[in-house]
Amino acid sequence: MASVSVQNLSKKFGSTVALDQVSFEFEDGKFFALLGPSGSGKTTLLRMIAGFENPDQGSIQIDGKVVDHIPVEKRDIGMVFQSYALFPNMDVQANVGFGLRVRGISASETKRLVGEALELVRLSGFDDRRPHQLSGGQRQRVALARAIVTKPRVLLLDEPLSALDRTLRLEMEIELKRIQRDVGITTIFVTHDQEEALTMSDQIGILNEGQLVQHGSPVDIYENPQSVFVARFLGEANLLKGQVDGSSVNLEVGGTIQTRSKPASPLVICSIRPEKISIHKEKNIAPSSSNQIAGRVNEHIFNGTSLTYLVQCGDQVVRVFVQNLSGELIAPNTPVHLSFRPEDTLVFPDA
Amino acid sequence: MNFLKWTGRTYLVCILLFLYVPILVMVALSFNESQLYRLPIEWSTRWYEALANNSKLHSATLNSVTVAFLSTCLSTLLGTAVALAFFRYHFRAKRLLQILIFPPITIPWLIIGTAMLVFFFWVGIGRGLHAMVLGHVALSLPYVVIVVSARLKSFDSALEDAARSLGASYWQTTLWVTVPWLMPGIIAAALFAFAVSLDQFLISYFLAAPGVTTLPVEIYTAIRKGFTPEINAISTLVIILSMLLLLGVSRFYRFGGRD
Ligand SMILES: Nc1ncnc2c1ncn2[C@@H]1O[C@H](COP(=O)(O)OP(=O)(O)OP(=O)(O)O)[C@@H](O)[C@H]1O
Ligand SMILES: [Mg+2]
């Protein structure tokens, strides 16, 4: 177990910039999720921490010690690969025990530790199976048991759940989090599923085109995104263009609103999360300090516990989530008023 | 549709006949009592009995098997290492080296044999079984590289990454993860190499020291001296052995298509 710190990592493959000056730090025992669209450099960063790739620039520290020149096999990391990479010629026992075998640990001790690890991932009794005799979820657990049985300092996971179907994935998310908490191991988890990142991690780092555009706690990033990209990538956001007029913004879809911070450029994009908007049939029902815009219901989607309204405001559709409190729906084509607080109205310069 | 199916089948039968009729004739004649190919065939095993007392053929067979065994071991080891190097490393001359591996398959053996003979004399290796072993290694190496590389194509290199992340050294990774996975390919390659060496005539002929020959060379010499059905008998035995080897190869190596 250890803290991890990464400074100014850069990497190019030919002319593609895979990583560009990435720096972050996080503490011992924490669960860190690396989130980003495809091709943003997540795998490259993870493989660099593992030692499979050499950075062109920058440095990596584990537990305060520079590991740049330590080869993979001496870095004391555990890794779970996207394809699981279980050894097909070995049974579960031998797969999980592999890391112990290369360390020269005795057969009886290996058996005991492998038994413990299999118990942790709830696969006791599967010792003699070959990888091809296991289901996807079981393979994933074997890969996890194999990675943690040597008690590595850092656990690295590259989209370990992406090959599973949704139900199994949700189940494995909970399992993985439980195991991580039980073992208390520092974990870096790559995903491009924002929900996974939000529910599982202590910290999230968001990568875009090789740059770490923001990192922080899930709540912090969700509530205080620092760019349109982050606002849109983590959770949903309604983006409304507007022009600055003094301290307020005139929206293209109509209406003048107040924003959380002072707009910094004449043309701006305002971002409002769908669940921070309330929808009314009458005007002026919201507190007068609220922002208000007018629209017309296009469609409603009933989800049971909640409702999603698609509201036409000018030439744009605004999504609104409301809790299903009354069981009453607002019918399509009804004129409505949307209100939201200035604190929930984020403003970004329009590039 | 039916017409196509029938032409297809006829074609297949013709090819099989073309390939196997001469061999079958030879096998049949090896059991014929008459030395002069008189028909009908009278069953006899006298040519096989004659083999038992032919000490020249015995030592030639032993030489053949020794050379085949040694050259197979060497070329399988070297060829597997070459295939692994091509798989793992990206270097500038790789493409060129990959191309240079194959000419021994396409250059006429006569030319290779002459070149080897000249070269071996020049560097002082000379002729003899040791020279034959070296020659056969050079001949079978491309086959080994091709067969092992084909198997490596479907190898998931994440397995090697996984082994290393678990603390395995380069050699532990190779011996415990990569080689076991490659094993069917390596065995097929070894059987190939064995067959190539066992059947090799020209190179062996060129590199044989006087009096120390391999089976194909001995058969050739015997034919020149005057043909006896004994040759049919020994050839039949060689064919059976070769077929068994090839059966072994096909067990481990898919020749294309699906099962
Ligand atoms: N070995 C390589 N050679 C050349 N380019 C590479 C190599 N590995 C990665 N890249 C490039 O670097 C960039 C980042 O790739 P990376 O695999 O880190 O993305 P990722 O965020 O993991 O994407 P995904 O979500 O699709 O797995 C991509 O543009 C990719 O094409
Ligand atoms: Mg990736």
XYZ file of C-alpha atoms and ligand atoms in Angstrom, chain A residues 39 42-44 82 158-159 190, ligand 2:
9
model
C -8.097 7.429 -27.041
C -5.995 6.285 -19.923
C -4.370 2.961 -20.789
C -1.097 4.688 -21.632
C -9.206 -5.650 -19.861
C -7.851 -1.286 -16.941
C -11.589 -1.281 -17.621
C -9.533 3.096 -15.655
Mg -7.629 1.759 -22.968
